[in-house]
mmCIF file of C-alpha atoms and ligand atoms in Angstrom:
data_model
loop_
_atom_site.group_PDB
_atom_site.id
_atom_site.type_symbol
_atom_site.label_atom_id
_atom_site.label_comp_id
_atom_site.label_asym_id
_atom_site.label_seq_id
_atom_site.Cartn_x
_atom_site.Cartn_y
_atom_site.Cartn_z
ATOM 1 C CA MET A 439 4.495 -9.999 13.550
ATOM 2 C CA GLN A 440 2.495 -12.339 15.610
ATOM 3 C CA LEU A 441 -0.922 -12.792 14.266
ATOM 4 C CA PRO A 442 -3.429 -13.992 16.769
ATOM 5 C CA SER A 443 -3.635 -17.840 16.948
ATOM 6 C CA SER A 444 -7.191 -17.755 16.094
ATOM 7 C CA PHE A 445 -6.668 -16.030 12.766
ATOM 8 C CA SER A 446 -6.438 -17.893 9.569
ATOM 9 C CA VAL A 447 -7.235 -16.756 5.962
ATOM 10 C CA THR A 448 -10.387 -18.067 4.131
ATOM 11 C CA SER A 449 -12.309 -17.333 1.109
ATOM 12 C CA THR A 450 -14.437 -15.067 3.187
ATOM 13 C CA SER A 451 -11.851 -12.927 5.267
ATOM 14 C CA LEU A 452 -12.568 -9.993 3.150
ATOM 15 C CA THR A 453 -15.933 -10.656 1.697
ATOM 16 C CA ASN A 454 -17.933 -7.497 1.039
ATOM 17 C CA LYS A 455 -14.680 -5.295 1.285
ATOM 18 C CA ILE A 456 -13.885 -2.869 -1.299
ATOM 19 C CA ILE A 457 -10.239 -2.431 -1.268
ATOM 20 C CA LEU A 458 -7.935 -0.122 -3.264
ATOM 21 C CA ILE A 459 -4.185 -1.106 -3.694
ATOM 22 C CA THR A 460 -1.490 1.184 -5.054
ATOM 23 C CA GLY A 461 1.375 -0.277 -7.068
ATOM 24 C CA ALA A 462 -1.025 -3.486 -7.706
ATOM 25 C CA GLY A 463 0.741 -4.401 -11.019
ATOM 26 C CA ASP A 464 3.867 -5.823 -9.668
ATOM 27 C CA GLY A 465 5.742 -7.292 -6.385
ATOM 28 C CA ILE A 466 4.095 -7.183 -3.147
ATOM 29 C CA GLY A 467 1.058 -4.977 -4.395
ATOM 30 C CA LYS A 468 0.054 -7.716 -7.316
ATOM 31 C CA VAL A 469 0.373 -10.313 -4.837
ATOM 32 C CA ALA A 470 -1.742 -8.361 -2.357
ATOM 33 C CA ALA A 471 -4.462 -7.734 -5.072
ATOM 34 C CA LYS A 472 -4.857 -11.316 -5.924
ATOM 35 C CA SER A 473 -4.874 -12.586 -2.323
ATOM 36 C CA PHE A 474 -7.369 -9.958 -1.369
ATOM 37 C CA ALA A 475 -9.692 -11.051 -4.187
ATOM 38 C CA ALA A 476 -9.105 -14.627 -3.250
ATOM 39 C CA ALA A 477 -10.299 -13.798 0.316
ATOM 40 C CA GLY A 478 -13.555 -12.259 -1.144
ATOM 41 C CA ALA A 479 -12.527 -8.589 -1.619
ATOM 42 C CA THR A 480 -13.290 -6.360 -4.724
ATOM 43 C CA VAL A 481 -10.017 -4.800 -5.378
ATOM 44 C CA ILE A 482 -9.280 -1.448 -7.136
ATOM 45 C CA LEU A 483 -5.939 -1.892 -9.072
ATOM 46 C CA VAL A 484 -4.053 1.598 -9.195
ATOM 47 C CA GLY A 485 -0.769 1.786 -10.710
ATOM 48 C CA ARG A 486 1.233 3.540 -13.506
ATOM 49 C CA THR A 487 1.778 0.623 -16.072
ATOM 50 C CA LEU A 488 -1.672 -0.200 -17.704
ATOM 51 C CA ALA A 489 -0.324 -3.559 -19.079
ATOM 52 C CA LYS A 490 0.768 -4.798 -15.623
ATOM 53 C CA LEU A 491 -2.625 -3.928 -14.231
ATOM 54 C CA GLU A 492 -4.322 -5.572 -16.972
ATOM 55 C CA LYS A 493 -2.363 -8.704 -16.279
ATOM 56 C CA ALA A 494 -3.453 -8.681 -12.693
ATOM 57 C CA TYR A 495 -7.101 -8.043 -13.643
ATOM 58 C CA ASP A 496 -7.040 -10.993 -15.918
ATOM 59 C CA GLU A 497 -5.402 -13.258 -13.482
ATOM 60 C CA ILE A 498 -8.084 -12.372 -10.847
ATOM 61 C CA GLU A 499 -10.781 -12.669 -13.281
ATOM 62 C CA ALA A 500 -9.543 -16.075 -14.375
ATOM 63 C CA ALA A 501 -9.412 -17.337 -10.791
ATOM 64 C CA GLY A 502 -13.221 -16.539 -10.649
ATOM 65 C CA HIS A 503 -13.077 -13.819 -7.979
ATOM 66 C CA GLN A 504 -15.102 -10.715 -7.542
ATOM 67 C CA GLN A 505 -14.597 -8.483 -10.914
ATOM 68 C CA PRO A 506 -11.740 -6.059 -10.092
ATOM 69 C CA ALA A 507 -11.421 -2.450 -11.313
ATOM 70 C CA ILE A 508 -8.410 -0.628 -12.870
ATOM 71 C CA TYR A 509 -7.559 2.845 -12.223
ATOM 72 C CA PRO A 510 -4.187 4.059 -13.780
ATOM 73 C CA LEU A 511 -2.556 6.686 -12.069
ATOM 74 C CA ASN A 512 0.910 7.939 -12.003
ATOM 75 C CA LEU A 513 1.569 8.877 -8.349
ATOM 76 C CA GLU A 514 4.664 11.045 -9.400
ATOM 77 C CA SER A 515 2.556 13.436 -11.419
ATOM 78 C CA ALA A 516 -0.987 13.031 -10.115
ATOM 79 C CA THR A 517 -2.486 16.304 -8.835
ATOM 80 C CA GLU A 518 -5.279 17.126 -6.214
ATOM 81 C CA LYS A 519 -7.671 17.021 -9.051
ATOM 82 C CA ASP A 520 -6.651 13.604 -10.275
ATOM 83 C CA TYR A 521 -7.341 12.331 -6.485
ATOM 84 C CA ASP A 522 -10.784 14.207 -6.640
ATOM 85 C CA ASP A 523 -11.470 12.494 -9.904
ATOM 86 C CA LEU A 524 -10.570 9.079 -8.450
ATOM 87 C CA CYS A 525 -13.007 9.840 -5.396
ATOM 88 C CA ASN A 526 -15.735 10.741 -7.833
ATOM 89 C CA VAL A 527 -15.434 7.699 -10.175
ATOM 90 C CA LEU A 528 -15.029 5.537 -6.875
ATOM 91 C CA ASN A 529 -18.281 7.144 -5.424
ATOM 92 C CA GLU A 530 -20.220 6.600 -8.571
ATOM 93 C CA ASN A 531 -19.129 2.862 -8.959
ATOM 94 C CA PHE A 532 -18.894 1.707 -5.513
ATOM 95 C CA SER A 533 -20.316 4.404 -3.238
ATOM 96 C CA ARG A 534 -17.828 3.558 -0.418
ATOM 97 C CA LEU A 535 -14.392 2.378 0.287
ATOM 98 C CA ASP A 536 -13.411 -0.170 3.086
ATOM 99 C CA GLY A 537 -9.722 -0.115 2.755
ATOM 100 C CA ILE A 538 -6.460 1.173 1.079
ATOM 101 C CA LEU A 539 -3.132 -0.406 0.859
ATOM 102 C CA PHE A 540 -0.434 2.267 0.355
ATOM 103 C CA ASN A 541 1.950 0.080 -1.156
ATOM 104 C CA ALA A 542 3.492 1.879 -4.184
ATOM 105 C CA ALA A 543 6.962 3.163 -3.467
ATOM 106 C CA ASP A 544 9.809 4.916 -5.254
ATOM 107 C CA LEU A 545 13.327 3.623 -3.886
ATOM 108 C CA GLY A 546 15.083 6.878 -4.786
ATOM 109 C CA GLU A 547 18.867 6.793 -5.366
ATOM 110 C CA ARG A 548 21.185 4.608 -3.136
ATOM 111 C CA THR A 549 23.890 7.410 -2.791
ATOM 112 C CA PRO A 550 25.305 9.652 -0.039
ATOM 113 C CA ILE A 551 23.153 12.982 0.634
ATOM 114 C CA ALA A 552 26.146 14.910 -0.529
ATOM 115 C CA ASN A 553 25.531 13.540 -3.950
ATOM 116 C CA TYR A 554 21.644 12.965 -4.021
ATOM 117 C CA SER A 555 19.945 14.367 -6.991
ATOM 118 C CA VAL A 556 17.340 17.036 -6.088
ATOM 119 C CA SER A 557 14.872 15.564 -8.625
ATOM 120 C CA ALA A 558 15.227 11.947 -7.367
ATOM 121 C CA TRP A 559 14.660 13.380 -3.861
ATOM 122 C CA MET A 560 11.483 15.196 -4.967
ATOM 123 C CA ARG A 561 10.078 12.186 -7.026
ATOM 124 C CA CYS A 562 10.593 9.657 -3.939
ATOM 125 C CA MET A 563 8.877 12.132 -1.534
ATOM 126 C CA GLN A 564 6.037 12.761 -4.140
ATOM 127 C CA VAL A 565 5.388 8.979 -4.472
ATOM 128 C CA ASN A 566 6.008 7.914 -1.078
ATOM 129 C CA VAL A 567 4.648 10.834 0.976
ATOM 130 C CA ASN A 568 2.786 13.478 -0.905
ATOM 131 C CA SER A 569 0.712 10.790 -2.858
ATOM 132 C CA PRO A 570 -0.541 8.833 0.161
ATOM 133 C CA PHE A 571 -1.319 12.311 1.775
ATOM 134 C CA MET A 572 -3.412 13.544 -1.152
ATOM 135 C CA MET A 573 -5.119 10.053 -1.674
ATOM 136 C CA THR A 574 -6.191 10.000 1.933
ATOM 137 C CA GLN A 575 -7.456 13.289 2.058
ATOM 138 C CA ALA A 576 -9.635 12.911 -1.135
ATOM 139 C CA LEU A 577 -10.849 9.465 -0.134
ATOM 140 C CA LEU A 578 -11.798 10.271 3.405
ATOM 141 C CA PRO A 579 -15.602 10.814 2.543
ATOM 142 C CA LEU A 580 -15.805 7.574 0.952
ATOM 143 C CA LEU A 581 -14.066 5.855 3.938
ATOM 144 C CA GLU A 582 -16.393 7.459 6.165
ATOM 145 C CA LYS A 583 -19.175 5.636 4.399
ATOM 146 C CA SER A 584 -17.586 2.103 5.249
ATOM 147 C CA GLU A 585 -18.755 0.569 8.552
ATOM 148 C CA ASN A 586 -15.122 -0.373 9.268
ATOM 149 C CA ALA A 587 -12.450 1.076 7.132
ATOM 150 C CA SER A 588 -8.913 0.040 7.392
ATOM 151 C CA LEU A 589 -5.760 1.786 5.911
ATOM 152 C CA LEU A 590 -2.507 0.046 5.752
ATOM 153 C CA PHE A 591 0.611 1.909 5.015
ATOM 154 C CA THR A 592 4.028 0.219 3.958
ATOM 155 C CA SER A 593 6.948 0.884 5.999
ATOM 156 C CA SER A 594 10.314 -0.129 6.008
ATOM 157 C CA SER A 595 13.220 -0.862 8.707
ATOM 158 C CA VAL A 596 14.781 2.595 7.616
ATOM 159 C CA ALA A 597 11.684 4.437 8.774
ATOM 160 C CA PHE A 598 12.880 3.716 12.342
ATOM 161 C CA LYS A 599 16.455 4.379 11.901
ATOM 162 C CA GLY A 600 18.061 6.129 8.900
ATOM 163 C CA ARG A 601 20.797 4.403 7.231
ATOM 164 C CA SER A 602 23.697 5.517 4.858
ATOM 165 C CA PHE A 603 22.752 5.989 1.195
ATOM 166 C CA TRP A 604 19.065 5.326 1.704
ATOM 167 C CA GLY A 605 18.448 9.329 1.573
ATOM 168 C CA ALA A 606 14.825 10.091 0.501
ATOM 169 C CA TYR A 607 13.405 6.675 0.806
ATOM 170 C CA ALA A 608 14.329 6.493 4.507
ATOM 171 C CA ALA A 609 12.910 9.988 5.242
ATOM 172 C CA SER A 610 9.710 9.264 3.118
ATOM 173 C CA LYS A 611 9.132 6.039 5.006
ATOM 174 C CA ALA A 612 9.490 7.740 8.475
ATOM 175 C CA ALA A 613 7.241 10.512 7.197
ATOM 176 C CA GLN A 614 4.669 7.984 6.270
ATOM 177 C CA GLU A 615 4.749 6.361 9.682
ATOM 178 C CA ASN A 616 4.300 9.806 11.331
ATOM 179 C CA PHE A 617 1.453 10.647 9.037
ATOM 180 C CA MET A 618 -0.308 7.412 10.004
ATOM 181 C CA GLN A 619 0.135 8.288 13.621
ATOM 182 C CA THR A 620 -1.329 11.969 13.173
ATOM 183 C CA LEU A 621 -4.234 10.516 11.265
ATOM 184 C CA VAL A 622 -5.073 8.019 13.835
ATOM 185 C CA ASP A 623 -4.988 10.660 16.419
ATOM 186 C CA GLU A 624 -7.147 12.949 14.619
ATOM 187 C CA LEU A 625 -9.736 10.282 13.766
ATOM 188 C CA GLU A 626 -9.762 8.639 17.257
ATOM 189 C CA GLY A 627 -13.416 9.008 18.958
ATOM 190 C CA THR A 628 -14.893 10.580 15.756
ATOM 191 C CA SER A 629 -14.415 8.178 13.284
ATOM 192 C CA ARG A 630 -14.600 4.406 12.535
ATOM 193 C CA ILE A 631 -11.699 4.799 10.129
ATOM 194 C CA ARG A 632 -8.335 2.962 11.488
ATOM 195 C CA ALA A 633 -4.937 2.971 9.962
ATOM 196 C CA ASN A 634 -1.788 0.815 10.721
ATOM 197 C CA SER A 635 1.735 0.408 9.197
ATOM 198 C CA ILE A 636 3.567 -2.773 8.087
ATOM 199 C CA ASN A 637 7.248 -3.221 7.377
ATOM 200 C CA PRO A 638 7.335 -6.278 5.062
ATOM 201 C CA GLY A 639 10.970 -6.759 5.631
ATOM 202 C CA ALA A 640 13.138 -8.328 2.946
ATOM 203 C CA THR A 641 10.893 -9.666 0.401
ATOM 204 C CA ARG A 642 11.469 -11.078 -3.155
ATOM 205 C CA THR A 643 10.656 -8.340 -5.585
ATOM 206 C CA LYS A 644 12.164 -6.093 -8.376
ATOM 207 C CA MET A 645 12.788 -3.455 -5.687
ATOM 208 C CA ARG A 646 14.562 -5.683 -3.413
ATOM 209 C CA ALA A 647 16.718 -6.924 -6.332
ATOM 210 C CA SER A 648 17.468 -3.341 -7.285
ATOM 211 C CA ALA A 649 18.521 -2.424 -3.652
ATOM 212 C CA TYR A 650 20.471 -5.681 -3.185
ATOM 213 C CA PRO A 651 21.662 -6.773 -6.616
ATOM 214 C CA ALA A 652 24.332 -9.257 -5.219
ATOM 215 C CA GLU A 653 21.696 -11.027 -2.973
ATOM 216 C CA ASP A 654 20.563 -14.536 -3.845
ATOM 217 C CA PRO A 655 16.852 -13.974 -4.179
ATOM 218 C CA THR A 656 15.809 -17.548 -3.295
ATOM 219 C CA ARG A 657 17.106 -16.727 0.133
ATOM 220 C CA VAL A 658 14.423 -14.076 0.570
ATOM 221 C CA LYS A 659 10.880 -14.731 1.490
ATOM 222 C CA LYS A 660 8.106 -14.302 -1.166
ATOM 223 C CA PRO A 661 5.287 -11.590 -1.215
ATOM 224 C CA GLU A 662 2.690 -14.497 -0.506
ATOM 225 C CA ASP A 663 4.273 -15.248 2.837
ATOM 226 C CA LEU A 664 3.138 -11.566 3.896
ATOM 227 C CA MET A 665 -0.561 -11.909 3.015
ATOM 228 C CA PRO A 666 -1.906 -13.293 6.365
ATOM 229 C CA ALA A 667 -0.658 -10.121 8.055
ATOM 230 C CA TYR A 668 -1.874 -7.909 5.324
ATOM 231 C CA ILE A 669 -5.406 -9.591 5.172
ATOM 232 C CA TYR A 670 -5.732 -9.483 9.001
ATOM 233 C CA LEU A 671 -4.817 -5.853 9.099
ATOM 234 C CA LEU A 672 -7.342 -4.942 6.321
ATOM 235 C CA GLY A 673 -10.110 -7.238 7.648
ATOM 236 C CA ASP A 674 -12.684 -7.181 10.415
ATOM 237 C CA ALA A 675 -10.501 -9.732 12.293
ATOM 238 C CA SER A 676 -8.308 -6.748 13.428
ATOM 239 C CA LEU A 677 -11.285 -4.503 14.422
ATOM 240 C CA GLY A 678 -9.870 -2.187 17.232
ATOM 241 C CA VAL A 679 -6.170 -2.385 16.179
ATOM 242 C CA THR A 680 -5.178 1.073 14.927
ATOM 243 C CA GLY A 681 -2.169 3.374 15.138
ATOM 244 C CA GLN A 682 0.341 0.392 15.261
ATOM 245 C CA ALA A 683 3.581 -0.326 13.434
ATOM 246 C CA PHE A 684 3.973 -3.894 12.487
ATOM 247 C CA SER A 685 7.046 -5.503 11.377
ATOM 248 C CA TYR A 686 7.493 -8.762 9.628
HETATM 249 P P1 NDP B 790 8.120 -3.334 -6.644
HETATM 250 O O1 NDP B 790 9.219 -2.340 -7.080
HETATM 251 O O2 NDP B 790 8.200 -4.854 -6.801
HETATM 252 O O3 NDP B 790 6.783 -2.609 -6.841
HETATM 253 C C1 NDP B 790 6.510 -1.518 -6.644
HETATM 254 C C2 NDP B 790 5.081 -1.064 -7.356
HETATM 255 O O4 NDP B 790 4.808 0.449 -7.133
HETATM 256 C C3 NDP B 790 5.130 -1.363 -8.691
HETATM 257 O O5 NDP B 790 3.729 -1.765 -9.118
HETATM 258 C C4 NDP B 790 5.212 0.140 -9.339
HETATM 259 O O6 NDP B 790 4.534 0.204 -10.618
HETATM 260 C C5 NDP B 790 4.556 0.822 -8.256
HETATM 261 N N1 NDP B 790 5.129 2.300 -8.376
HETATM 262 C C6 NDP B 790 6.226 2.928 -8.460
HETATM 263 N N2 NDP B 790 6.259 4.205 -8.724
HETATM 264 C C7 NDP B 790 4.966 4.402 -9.057
HETATM 265 C C8 NDP B 790 4.245 5.531 -9.636
HETATM 266 N N3 NDP B 790 5.067 6.993 -9.674
HETATM 267 N N4 NDP B 790 2.995 5.605 -9.690
HETATM 268 C C9 NDP B 790 2.424 4.367 -9.650
HETATM 269 N N5 NDP B 790 2.882 3.372 -9.071
HETATM 270 C C10 NDP B 790 4.037 3.280 -8.672
HETATM 271 O O7 NDP B 790 8.253 -3.073 -5.109
HETATM 272 P P2 NDP B 790 7.844 -4.095 -3.713
HETATM 273 O O8 NDP B 790 6.632 -4.787 -4.138
HETATM 274 O O9 NDP B 790 9.054 -4.568 -3.137
HETATM 275 O O10 NDP B 790 7.394 -2.895 -2.701
HETATM 276 C C11 NDP B 790 6.180 -2.570 -2.245
HETATM 277 C C12 NDP B 790 6.121 -1.933 -0.913
HETATM 278 O O11 NDP B 790 6.807 -2.684 -0.009
HETATM 279 C C13 NDP B 790 6.945 -0.582 -1.187
HETATM 280 O O12 NDP B 790 6.190 0.480 -0.441
HETATM 281 C C14 NDP B 790 8.433 -0.885 -0.454
HETATM 282 O O13 NDP B 790 8.902 0.439 -0.133
HETATM 283 C C15 NDP B 790 7.884 -1.507 0.576
HETATM 284 N N6 NDP B 790 8.919 -2.528 1.103
HETATM 285 C C16 NDP B 790 9.523 -3.673 0.309
HETATM 286 C C17 NDP B 790 10.616 -4.364 0.758
HETATM 287 C C18 NDP B 790 11.024 -5.502 -0.166
HETATM 288 O O14 NDP B 790 12.249 -6.106 0.391
HETATM 289 N N7 NDP B 790 10.474 -5.892 -1.229
HETATM 290 C C19 NDP B 790 11.021 -4.097 2.200
HETATM 291 C C20 NDP B 790 10.502 -2.937 2.820
HETATM 292 C C21 NDP B 790 9.596 -2.337 2.308
HETATM 293 P P3 NDP B 790 5.549 -0.282 -11.912
HETATM 294 O O15 NDP B 790 5.336 -1.679 -11.753
HETATM 295 O O16 NDP B 790 4.604 0.189 -12.955
HETATM 296 O O17 NDP B 790 6.867 0.216 -11.897
#
């Protein structure tokens, strides 16, 4: 992805922004949470492992950034009511929401369709497709209260062309792209909310290591390298950019 030459991240790139990040306890999500906070945002850390969220919280606080918030939520089991509760809690504490990074994902199985376990397929679809749908729907009223809300969906190269053994993960990422496009088309002209997707490409995380166990991780870029693009797309520097699929 080519960033505008005039854009560079500063400590005020996301000032006054309240941004929710799913999967904020590890990998790209954790680095995003810390980087957004360093760029001035108040971050809401959503994830399923409380200890990891607390560690991210402590690191952000120790760095002297805006105090974050923690909201433990298992996206595999979360129901419509859980998302409504999330909306109510955020409304009481923040009154609005300026951005969401849909980052959490389930890798599913790496196996042929013929052998794919139905429960693994369902779990992957629940975390990667149904959860972003339910969260978006529940939080739209809070996003509408923002002057310029930005949603960023996390894609993958298999979203654009399916690949052997990537089963539910590939289908889920394609569905997420399509969901983003539908949302943008519906909101155009009636809402200030915009949405884009980004395919981070090969990035040094636990998920990457699990998908490519034989790969030398030092040959793969770090989550930190992605952050200018993420901050650009969630901040006002990208106002007017919507409905786009970016790839790293
Ligand atoms: P990681 O596995 O390192 O992190 C995934 C995060 O999602 C973790 O914090 C994990 O929580 C959370 N998560 C998973 N399942 C659930 C759940 N049921 N409820 C709540 N949280 C959950 O992955 P990456 O950082 O690599 O991936 C981030 C995004 O980037 C994903 O959308 C992925 O598909 C995408 N991506 C990554 C690539 C790469 O090379 N790394 C390439 C292309 C796309 P916990 O830590 O508690 O398990």
